[in-house]
Structure formats: structure tokens, C-alpha cells
PDB file of C-alpha atoms and ligand atoms in Angstrom:
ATOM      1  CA  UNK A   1       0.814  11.865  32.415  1.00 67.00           C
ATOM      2  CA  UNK A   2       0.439  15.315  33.885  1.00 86.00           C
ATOM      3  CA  UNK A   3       2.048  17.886  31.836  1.00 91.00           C
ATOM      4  CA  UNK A   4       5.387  19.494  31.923  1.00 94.00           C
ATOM      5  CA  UNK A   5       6.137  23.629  32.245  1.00 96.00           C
ATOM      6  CA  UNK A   6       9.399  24.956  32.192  1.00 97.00           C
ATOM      7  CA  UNK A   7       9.461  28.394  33.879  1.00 98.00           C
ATOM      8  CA  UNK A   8      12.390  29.994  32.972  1.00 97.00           C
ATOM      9  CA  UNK A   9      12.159  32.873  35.393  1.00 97.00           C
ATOM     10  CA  UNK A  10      15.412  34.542  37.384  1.00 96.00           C
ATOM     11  CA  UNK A  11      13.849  36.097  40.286  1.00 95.00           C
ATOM     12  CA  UNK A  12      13.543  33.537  43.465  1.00 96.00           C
ATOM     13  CA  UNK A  13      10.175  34.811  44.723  1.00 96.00           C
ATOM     14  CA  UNK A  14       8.586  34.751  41.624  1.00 96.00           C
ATOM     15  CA  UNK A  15       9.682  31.150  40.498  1.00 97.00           C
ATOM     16  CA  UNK A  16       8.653  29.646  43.650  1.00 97.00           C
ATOM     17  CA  UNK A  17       4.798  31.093  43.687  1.00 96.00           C
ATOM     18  CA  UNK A  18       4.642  29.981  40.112  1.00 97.00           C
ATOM     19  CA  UNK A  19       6.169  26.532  40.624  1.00 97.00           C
ATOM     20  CA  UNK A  20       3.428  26.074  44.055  1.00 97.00           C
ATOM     21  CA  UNK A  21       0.794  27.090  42.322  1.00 96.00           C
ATOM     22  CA  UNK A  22       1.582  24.990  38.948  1.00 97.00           C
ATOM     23  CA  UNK A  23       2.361  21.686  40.724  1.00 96.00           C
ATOM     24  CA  UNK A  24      -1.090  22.385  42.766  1.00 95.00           C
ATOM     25  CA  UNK A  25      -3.076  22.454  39.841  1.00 93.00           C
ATOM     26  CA  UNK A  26      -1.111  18.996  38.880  1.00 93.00           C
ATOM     27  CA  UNK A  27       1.512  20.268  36.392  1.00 95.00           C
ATOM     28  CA  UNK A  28       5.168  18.625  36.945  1.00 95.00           C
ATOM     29  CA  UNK A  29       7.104  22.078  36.870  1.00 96.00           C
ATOM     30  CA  UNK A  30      10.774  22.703  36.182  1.00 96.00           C
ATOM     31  CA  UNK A  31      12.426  25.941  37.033  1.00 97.00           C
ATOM     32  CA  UNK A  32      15.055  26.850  35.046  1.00 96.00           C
ATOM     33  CA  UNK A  33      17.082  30.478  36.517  1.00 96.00           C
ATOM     34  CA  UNK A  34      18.212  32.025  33.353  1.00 95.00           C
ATOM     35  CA  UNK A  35      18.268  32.143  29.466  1.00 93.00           C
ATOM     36  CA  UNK A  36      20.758  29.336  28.931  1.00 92.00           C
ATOM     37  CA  UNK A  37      19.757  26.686  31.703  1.00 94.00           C
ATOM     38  CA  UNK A  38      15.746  27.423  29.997  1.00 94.00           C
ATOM     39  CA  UNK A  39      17.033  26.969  26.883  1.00 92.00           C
ATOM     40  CA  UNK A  40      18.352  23.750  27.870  1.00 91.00           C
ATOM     41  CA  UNK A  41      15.208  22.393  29.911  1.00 92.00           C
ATOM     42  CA  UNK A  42      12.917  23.278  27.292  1.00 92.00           C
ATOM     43  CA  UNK A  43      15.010  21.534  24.479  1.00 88.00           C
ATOM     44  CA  UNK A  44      15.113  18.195  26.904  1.00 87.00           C
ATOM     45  CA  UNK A  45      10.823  18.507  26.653  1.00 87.00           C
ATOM     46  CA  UNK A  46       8.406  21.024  27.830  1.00 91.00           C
ATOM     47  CA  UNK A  47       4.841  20.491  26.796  1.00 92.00           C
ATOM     48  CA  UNK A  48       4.583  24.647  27.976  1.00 96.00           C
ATOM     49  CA  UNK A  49       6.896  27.142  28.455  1.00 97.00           C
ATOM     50  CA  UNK A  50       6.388  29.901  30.747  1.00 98.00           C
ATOM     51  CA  UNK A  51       8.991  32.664  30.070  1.00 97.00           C
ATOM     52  CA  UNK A  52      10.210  35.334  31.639  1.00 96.00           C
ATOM     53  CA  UNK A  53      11.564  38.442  29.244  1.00 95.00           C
ATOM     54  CA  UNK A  54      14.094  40.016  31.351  1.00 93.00           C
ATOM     55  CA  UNK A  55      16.719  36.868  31.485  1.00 94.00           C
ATOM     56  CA  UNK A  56      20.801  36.971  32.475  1.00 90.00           C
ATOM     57  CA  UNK A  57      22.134  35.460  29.934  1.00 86.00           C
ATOM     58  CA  UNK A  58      19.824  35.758  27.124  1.00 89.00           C
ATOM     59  CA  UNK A  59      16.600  37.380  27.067  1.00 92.00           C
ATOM     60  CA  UNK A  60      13.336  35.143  26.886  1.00 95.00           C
ATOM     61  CA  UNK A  61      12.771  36.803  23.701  1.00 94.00           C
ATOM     62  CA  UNK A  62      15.963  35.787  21.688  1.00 94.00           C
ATOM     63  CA  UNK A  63      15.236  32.427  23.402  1.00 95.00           C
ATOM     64  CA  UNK A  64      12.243  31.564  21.848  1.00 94.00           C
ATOM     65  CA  UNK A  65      13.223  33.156  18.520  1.00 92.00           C
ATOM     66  CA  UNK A  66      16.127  30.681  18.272  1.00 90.00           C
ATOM     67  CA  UNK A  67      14.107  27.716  19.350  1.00 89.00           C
ATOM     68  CA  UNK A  68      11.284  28.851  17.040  1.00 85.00           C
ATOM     69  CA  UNK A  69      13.893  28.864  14.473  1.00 85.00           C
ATOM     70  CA  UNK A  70      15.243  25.251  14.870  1.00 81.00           C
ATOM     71  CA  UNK A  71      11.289  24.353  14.711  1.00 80.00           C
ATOM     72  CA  UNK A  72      10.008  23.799  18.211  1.00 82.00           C
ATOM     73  CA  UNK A  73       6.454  24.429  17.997  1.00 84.00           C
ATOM     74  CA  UNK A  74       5.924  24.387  22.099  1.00 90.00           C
ATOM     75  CA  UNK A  75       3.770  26.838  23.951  1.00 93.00           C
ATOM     76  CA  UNK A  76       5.097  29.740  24.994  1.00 95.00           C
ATOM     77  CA  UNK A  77       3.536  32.408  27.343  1.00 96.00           C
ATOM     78  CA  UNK A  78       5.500  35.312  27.745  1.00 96.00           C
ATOM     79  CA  UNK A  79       5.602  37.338  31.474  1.00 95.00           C
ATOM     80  CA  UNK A  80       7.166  40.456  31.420  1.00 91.00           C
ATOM     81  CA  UNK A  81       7.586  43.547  33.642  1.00 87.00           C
ATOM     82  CA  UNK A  82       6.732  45.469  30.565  1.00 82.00           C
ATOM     83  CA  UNK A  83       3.795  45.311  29.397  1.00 80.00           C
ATOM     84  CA  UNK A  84       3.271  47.582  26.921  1.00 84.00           C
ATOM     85  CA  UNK A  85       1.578  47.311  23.272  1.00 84.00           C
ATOM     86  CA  UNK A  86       4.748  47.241  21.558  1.00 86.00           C
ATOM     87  CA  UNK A  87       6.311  44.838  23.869  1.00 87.00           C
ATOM     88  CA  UNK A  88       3.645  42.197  23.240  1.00 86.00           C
ATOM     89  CA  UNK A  89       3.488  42.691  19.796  1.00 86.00           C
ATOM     90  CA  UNK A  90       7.081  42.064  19.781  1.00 89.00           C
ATOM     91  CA  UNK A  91       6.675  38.903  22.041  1.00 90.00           C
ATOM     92  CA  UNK A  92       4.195  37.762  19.840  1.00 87.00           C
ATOM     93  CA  UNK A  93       6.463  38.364  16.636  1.00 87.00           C
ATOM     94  CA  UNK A  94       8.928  36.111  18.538  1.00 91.00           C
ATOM     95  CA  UNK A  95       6.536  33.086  18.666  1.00 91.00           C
ATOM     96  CA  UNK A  96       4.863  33.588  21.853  1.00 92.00           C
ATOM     97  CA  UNK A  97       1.685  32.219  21.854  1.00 91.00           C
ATOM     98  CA  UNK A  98       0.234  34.343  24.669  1.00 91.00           C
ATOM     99  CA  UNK A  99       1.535  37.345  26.855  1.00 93.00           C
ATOM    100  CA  UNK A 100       0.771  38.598  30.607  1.00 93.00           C
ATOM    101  CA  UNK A 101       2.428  41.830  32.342  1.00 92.00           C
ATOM    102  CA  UNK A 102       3.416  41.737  35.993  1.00 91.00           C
ATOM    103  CA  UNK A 103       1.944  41.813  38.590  1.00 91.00           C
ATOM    104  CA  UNK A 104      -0.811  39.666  37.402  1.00 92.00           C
ATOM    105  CA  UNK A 105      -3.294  37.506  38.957  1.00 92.00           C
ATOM    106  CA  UNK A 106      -2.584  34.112  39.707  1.00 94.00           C
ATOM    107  CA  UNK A 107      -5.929  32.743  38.730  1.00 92.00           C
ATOM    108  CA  UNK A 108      -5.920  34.073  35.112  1.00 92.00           C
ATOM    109  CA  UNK A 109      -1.888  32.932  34.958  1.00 95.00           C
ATOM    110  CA  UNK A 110      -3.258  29.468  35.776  1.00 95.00           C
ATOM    111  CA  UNK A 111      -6.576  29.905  33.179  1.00 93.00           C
ATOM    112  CA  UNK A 112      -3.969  31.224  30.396  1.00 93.00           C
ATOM    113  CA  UNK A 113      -1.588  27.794  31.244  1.00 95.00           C
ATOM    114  CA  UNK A 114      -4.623  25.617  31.153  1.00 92.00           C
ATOM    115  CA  UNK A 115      -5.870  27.392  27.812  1.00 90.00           C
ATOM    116  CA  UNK A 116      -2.572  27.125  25.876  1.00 91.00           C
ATOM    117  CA  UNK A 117      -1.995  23.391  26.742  1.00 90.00           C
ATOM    118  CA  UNK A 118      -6.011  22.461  25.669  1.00 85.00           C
ATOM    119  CA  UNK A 119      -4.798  24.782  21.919  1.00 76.00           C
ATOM    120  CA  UNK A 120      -1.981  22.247  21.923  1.00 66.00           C
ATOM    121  CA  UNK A 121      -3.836  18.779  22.830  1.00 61.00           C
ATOM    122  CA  UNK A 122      -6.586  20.064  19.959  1.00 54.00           C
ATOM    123  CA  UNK A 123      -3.991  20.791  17.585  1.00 50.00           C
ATOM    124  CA  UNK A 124      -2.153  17.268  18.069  1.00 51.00           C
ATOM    125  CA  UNK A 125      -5.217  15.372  18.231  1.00 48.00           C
ATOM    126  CA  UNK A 126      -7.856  16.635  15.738  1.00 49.00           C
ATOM    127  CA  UNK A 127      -6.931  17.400  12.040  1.00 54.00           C
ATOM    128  CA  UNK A 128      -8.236  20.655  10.854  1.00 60.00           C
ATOM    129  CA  UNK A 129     -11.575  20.603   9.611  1.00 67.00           C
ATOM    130  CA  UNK A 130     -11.894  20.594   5.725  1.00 79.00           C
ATOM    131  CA  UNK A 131     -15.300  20.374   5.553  1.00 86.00           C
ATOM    132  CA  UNK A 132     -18.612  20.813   7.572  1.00 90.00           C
ATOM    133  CA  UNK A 133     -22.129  19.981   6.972  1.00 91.00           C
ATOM    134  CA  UNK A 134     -24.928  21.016   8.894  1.00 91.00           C
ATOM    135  CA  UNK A 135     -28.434  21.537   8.317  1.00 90.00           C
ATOM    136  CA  UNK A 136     -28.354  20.196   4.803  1.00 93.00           C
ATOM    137  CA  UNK A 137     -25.794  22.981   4.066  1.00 95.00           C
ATOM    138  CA  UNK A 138     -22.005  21.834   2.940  1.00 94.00           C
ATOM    139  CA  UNK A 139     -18.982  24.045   3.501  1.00 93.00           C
ATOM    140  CA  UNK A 140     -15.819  23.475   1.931  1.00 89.00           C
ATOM    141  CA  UNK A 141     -13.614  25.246   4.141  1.00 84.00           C
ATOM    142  CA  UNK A 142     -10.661  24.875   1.645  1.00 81.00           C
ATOM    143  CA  UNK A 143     -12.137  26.163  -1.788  1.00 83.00           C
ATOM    144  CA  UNK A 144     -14.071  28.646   0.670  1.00 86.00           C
ATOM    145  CA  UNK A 145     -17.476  27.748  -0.721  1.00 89.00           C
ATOM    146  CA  UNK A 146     -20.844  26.800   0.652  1.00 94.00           C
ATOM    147  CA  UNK A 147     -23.700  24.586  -0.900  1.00 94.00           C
ATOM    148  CA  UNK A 148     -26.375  25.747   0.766  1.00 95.00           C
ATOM    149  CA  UNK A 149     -29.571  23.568   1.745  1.00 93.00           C
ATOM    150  CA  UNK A 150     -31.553  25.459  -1.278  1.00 93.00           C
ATOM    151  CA  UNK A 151     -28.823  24.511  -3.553  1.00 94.00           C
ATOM    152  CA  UNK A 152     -27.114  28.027  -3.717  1.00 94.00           C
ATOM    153  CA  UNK A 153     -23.874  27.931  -4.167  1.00 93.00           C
ATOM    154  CA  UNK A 154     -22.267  30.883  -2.049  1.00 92.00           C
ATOM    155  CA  UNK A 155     -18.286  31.906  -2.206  1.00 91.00           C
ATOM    156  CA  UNK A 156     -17.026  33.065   1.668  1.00 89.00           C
ATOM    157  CA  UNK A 157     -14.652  35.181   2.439  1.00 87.00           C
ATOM    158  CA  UNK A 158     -11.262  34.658   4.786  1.00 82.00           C
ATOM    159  CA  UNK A 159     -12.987  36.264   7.587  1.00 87.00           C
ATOM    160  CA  UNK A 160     -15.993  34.021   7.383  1.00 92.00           C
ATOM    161  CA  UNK A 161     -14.306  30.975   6.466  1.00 89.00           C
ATOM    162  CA  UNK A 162     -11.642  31.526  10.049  1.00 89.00           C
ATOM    163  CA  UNK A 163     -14.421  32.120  12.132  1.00 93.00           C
ATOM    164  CA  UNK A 164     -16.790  29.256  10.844  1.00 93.00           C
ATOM    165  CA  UNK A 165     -13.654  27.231  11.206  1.00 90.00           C
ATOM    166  CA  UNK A 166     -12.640  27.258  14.500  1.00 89.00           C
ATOM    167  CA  UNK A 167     -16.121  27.628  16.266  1.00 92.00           C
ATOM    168  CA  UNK A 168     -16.983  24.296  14.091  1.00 89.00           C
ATOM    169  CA  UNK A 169     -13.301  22.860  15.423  1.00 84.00           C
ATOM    170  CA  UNK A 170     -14.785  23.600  18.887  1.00 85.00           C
ATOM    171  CA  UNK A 171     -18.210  22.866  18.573  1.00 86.00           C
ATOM    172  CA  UNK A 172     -20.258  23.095  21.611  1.00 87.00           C
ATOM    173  CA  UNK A 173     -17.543  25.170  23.306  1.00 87.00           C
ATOM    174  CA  UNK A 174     -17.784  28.949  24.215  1.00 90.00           C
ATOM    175  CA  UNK A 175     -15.388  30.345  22.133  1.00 91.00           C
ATOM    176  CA  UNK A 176     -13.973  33.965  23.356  1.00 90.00           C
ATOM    177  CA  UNK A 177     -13.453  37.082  21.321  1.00 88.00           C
ATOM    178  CA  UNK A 178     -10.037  37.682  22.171  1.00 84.00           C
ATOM    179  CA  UNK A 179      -9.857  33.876  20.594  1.00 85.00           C
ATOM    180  CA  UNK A 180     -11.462  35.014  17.414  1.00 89.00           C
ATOM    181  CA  UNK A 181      -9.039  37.914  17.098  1.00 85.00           C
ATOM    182  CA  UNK A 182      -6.360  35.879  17.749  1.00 80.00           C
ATOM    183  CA  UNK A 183      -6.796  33.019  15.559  1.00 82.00           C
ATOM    184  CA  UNK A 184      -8.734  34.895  12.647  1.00 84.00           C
ATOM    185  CA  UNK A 185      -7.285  38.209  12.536  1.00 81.00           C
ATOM    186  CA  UNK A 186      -3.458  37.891  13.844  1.00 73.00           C
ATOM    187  CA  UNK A 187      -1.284  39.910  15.777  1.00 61.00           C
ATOM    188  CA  UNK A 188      -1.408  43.003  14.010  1.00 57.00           C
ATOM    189  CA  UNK A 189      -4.826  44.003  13.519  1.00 64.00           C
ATOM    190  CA  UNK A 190      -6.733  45.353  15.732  1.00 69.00           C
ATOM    191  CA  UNK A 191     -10.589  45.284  14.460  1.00 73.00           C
ATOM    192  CA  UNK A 192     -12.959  46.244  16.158  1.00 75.00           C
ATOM    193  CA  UNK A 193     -15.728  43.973  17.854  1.00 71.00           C
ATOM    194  CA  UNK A 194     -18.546  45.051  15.861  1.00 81.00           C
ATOM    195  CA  UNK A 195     -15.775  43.448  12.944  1.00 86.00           C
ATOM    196  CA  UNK A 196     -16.770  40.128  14.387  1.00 89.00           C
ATOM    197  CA  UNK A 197     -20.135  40.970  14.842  1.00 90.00           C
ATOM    198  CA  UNK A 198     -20.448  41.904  10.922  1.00 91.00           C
ATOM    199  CA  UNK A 199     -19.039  38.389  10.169  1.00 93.00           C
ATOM    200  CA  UNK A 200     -20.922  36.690  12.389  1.00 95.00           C
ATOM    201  CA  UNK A 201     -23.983  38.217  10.876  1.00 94.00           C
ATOM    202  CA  UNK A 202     -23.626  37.023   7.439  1.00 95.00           C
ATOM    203  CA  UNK A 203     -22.486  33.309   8.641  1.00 96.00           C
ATOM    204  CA  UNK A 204     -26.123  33.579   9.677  1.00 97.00           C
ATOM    205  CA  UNK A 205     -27.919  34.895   6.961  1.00 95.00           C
ATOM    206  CA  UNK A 206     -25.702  32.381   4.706  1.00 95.00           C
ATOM    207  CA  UNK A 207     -27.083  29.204   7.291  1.00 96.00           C
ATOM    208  CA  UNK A 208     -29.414  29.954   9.733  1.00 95.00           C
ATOM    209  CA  UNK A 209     -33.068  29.087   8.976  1.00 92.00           C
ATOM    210  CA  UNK A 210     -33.907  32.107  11.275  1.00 94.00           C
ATOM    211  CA  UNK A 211     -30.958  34.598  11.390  1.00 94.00           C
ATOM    212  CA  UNK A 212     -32.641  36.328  14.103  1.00 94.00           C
ATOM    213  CA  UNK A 213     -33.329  33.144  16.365  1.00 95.00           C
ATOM    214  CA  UNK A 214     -30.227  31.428  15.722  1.00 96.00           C
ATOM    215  CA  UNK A 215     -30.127  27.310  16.123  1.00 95.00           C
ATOM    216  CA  UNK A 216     -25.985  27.212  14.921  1.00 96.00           C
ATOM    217  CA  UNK A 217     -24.486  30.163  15.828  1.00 96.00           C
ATOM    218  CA  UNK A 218     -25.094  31.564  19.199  1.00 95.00           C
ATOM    219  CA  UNK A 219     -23.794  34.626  20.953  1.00 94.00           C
ATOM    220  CA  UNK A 220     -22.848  34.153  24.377  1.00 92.00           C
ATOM    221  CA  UNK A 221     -23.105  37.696  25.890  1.00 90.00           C
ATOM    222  CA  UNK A 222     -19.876  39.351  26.840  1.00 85.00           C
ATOM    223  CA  UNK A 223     -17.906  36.396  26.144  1.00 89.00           C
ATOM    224  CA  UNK A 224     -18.339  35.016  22.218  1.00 92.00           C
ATOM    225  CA  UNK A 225     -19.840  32.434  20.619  1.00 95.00           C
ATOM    226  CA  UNK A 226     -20.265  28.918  20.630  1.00 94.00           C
ATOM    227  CA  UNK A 227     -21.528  26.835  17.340  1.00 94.00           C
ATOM    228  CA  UNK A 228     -24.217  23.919  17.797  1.00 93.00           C
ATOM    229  CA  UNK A 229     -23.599  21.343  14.677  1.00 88.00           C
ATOM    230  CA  UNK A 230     -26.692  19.833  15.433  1.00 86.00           C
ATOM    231  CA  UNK A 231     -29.529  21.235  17.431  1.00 85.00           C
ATOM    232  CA  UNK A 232     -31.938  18.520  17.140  1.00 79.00           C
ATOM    233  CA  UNK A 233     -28.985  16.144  19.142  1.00 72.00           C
ATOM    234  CA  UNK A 234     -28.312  19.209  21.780  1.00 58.00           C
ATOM    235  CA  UNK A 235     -31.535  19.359  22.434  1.00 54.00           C
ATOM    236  CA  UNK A 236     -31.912  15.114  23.407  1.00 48.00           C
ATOM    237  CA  UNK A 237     -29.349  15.579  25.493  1.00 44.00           C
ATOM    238  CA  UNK A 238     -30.636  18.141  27.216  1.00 42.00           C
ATOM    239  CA  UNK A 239     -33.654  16.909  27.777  1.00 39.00           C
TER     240      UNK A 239
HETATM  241 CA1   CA B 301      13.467  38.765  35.062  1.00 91.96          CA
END
């Protein structure tokens, strides 16, 4: 079954390109004009909701506050005329999952839809990883130690544990910086990429055989970085 969106979005125009180009990618859409006919459509089932800010009625973000409240947990991607810092900060403090300012570009709309619905169907079908072995190294992501291969036992910090975490909970996927951020850092710090970098460094001196030729953690330029469990498998495949 193809997935439902509720856009909750007032202006005429701007409903109708997003509903086209939503039910050509194969999503069944629902519009919904205002605050209290959204509220409505999302509480009857929305596997995403795409929300405008500016609503009659209520505003999008009192709307998701209130459903956040009475625990719905769906996606939420906030569009907004305003797109300042402080305005997605706020949206984000109201349980938005994601935020874009109009105008924006239809293709990353439709990449930021897709992205938030794959974050749900991981969430709903894989239980958080508690603990990871590779390369005769084991990681208990809950006490936050490591065993490594040598017998060292090694504690990790929160940093090093949330990024070992979800690159291992996405194995063989790119995973993007903006990602990391998200996910390991929060909404309201803002560190800077060589942050990540300094992480990602000791993961490697902790587990690679060869920090400088990694075989687990690999940097893909410009993007992120994507974890290999098991390089020996990768490279059968490949091959
Ligand atoms: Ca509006």
C-alpha cells in the first residue's frame, strides 16, 4: 500500500502542485485547506504530514504541538514562507521532523518526503541496535563500551556511541552530515563539521586495522559516511 500525506496547506496553487507531484511519485495525497480540517485528516491516518505554518484557523505549528501532545509520533515536514533560523528552530521545537522555506524546489520537496517516510519504515521495522560486532571488536552501544579485537576494553563517549549507532543501523548506506547533526547532535547545536570529523577519527583509531585506509568507516566526499560491517562480504559481492 502506497503511502498516505496529508498536506494541510491553504493556498489553492500551492496544494494542487504538491498534490500532482505527490500522487506522481505514487503517494495517495489528501489535501486538507486549513488548521482544523488537517487536524482532522491527520488524526483519521497520515503516514506523513506535510504542513503548512501560516494556517486560518490554527497555525501548523500549534497543530502539531497538540497532536504531538496526545502522542502522534507521524512525520511532519514543516513549509513555511519564513524561513528563518529562529523559525525552524521553533518548528523543530514543535515536533517537526524536517523544515523547507518557500519557494523551494520540487525535487528536494519530493527527496525530503521520500527521506522522512524511509526514517519512519526503519524506525517501525528494525529495533535499535544494542550491540555490534565487527572485526573481532564488540560494542555495547548501551553501557557505551567497546571490547576491542586485542582485548582492550575502551569506554566511548555520546558522540561516538550516536554516530557508530546510526551508520551501523544503516549499514551500507551513505549516510549525510546534515543526518549526523540531526540525529547525534539535536536541534540546538550547531557544531561544526570538523566536530564530526574529530569523532569520526577516533571511531577509527578505536576499530580500524588501518585508520588511514579505512575498511569500516568510509568518508564519502561532500556527502558523509557510510559503515561496511563486513568488508570481506562487500567485497564477494562485488566481485
Ligand atoms: Ca499559508
Amino acid at each position: 500500500m502506497s503511502a498516505r500525506v496529508v498536506v494541510v496547506e491553504d493556498e489553492a496553487a500551492m496544494a494542487d502542485v504538491l498534490r500532482d507531484n505527490l500522487e506522481a511519485e505514487g503517494y495517495r495525497v489528501t489535501i486538507a485547506p486549513d488548521g482544523p480540517s488537517g487536524e482532522a485528516a491527520w488524526a483519521a491516518g497520515a503516514d506523513l504530514v506535510v504542513l503548512d505554518v501560516m494556517l486560518p484557523g490554527v497555525d501548523g505549528f500549534s497543530l502539531c504541538e497538540r497532536r504531538r501532545a496526545a502522542g502522534d509520533a507521524t512525520p511532519v515536514l514543516f513549509l513555511s514562507a519564513r524561513g528563518e533560523p529562529e523559525d525552524r528552530v521553533r518548528g523543530l521545537r514543535a515536533g517537526g521532523d524536517d523544515y523547507l522555506a518557500k519557494p523551494f524546489h520540487l525535487p528536494e520537496f519530493l527527496l525530503r518526503v521520500d527521506a522522512l517516510l524511509r526514517r519512519r519504515t526503519w524506525g517501525a521495522a528494525a529495533p535499535p541496535v544494542e550491540e555490534l560486532r565487527f572485526a573481532g571488536h564488540t560494542v555495547d552501544l548501551r553501557s557505551w563500551t567497546a571490547t576491542l579485537a586485542d582485548g582492550r576494553r575502551e569506554a566511548l563517549g555520546v558522540r561516538e556511541v550516536g554516530i557508530l549507532r546510526l551508520l551501523a543501523e544503516r549499514s551500507g548506506q551513505v549516510v549525510g552530515r546534515d543526518d549526523i547533526l540531526d540525529a547525534v547532535w539535536g536541534d540546538d547545536a550547531f557544531p561544526s563539521s570538523r566536530t564530526i570529523d574529530n569523532v569520526v577519527l577516533r571511531l577509527r583509531r578505536l576499530f580500524e586495522p588501518d585508520p588511514s585506509a579505512p575498511v569500516h568507516i568510509h568518508t564519502v566526499w561532500g556527502v558523509g559516511y557510510r559503515f561496511t560491517l563486513d568488508p570481506e562480504a562487500d567485497h564477494e559481492e562485488t566481485r
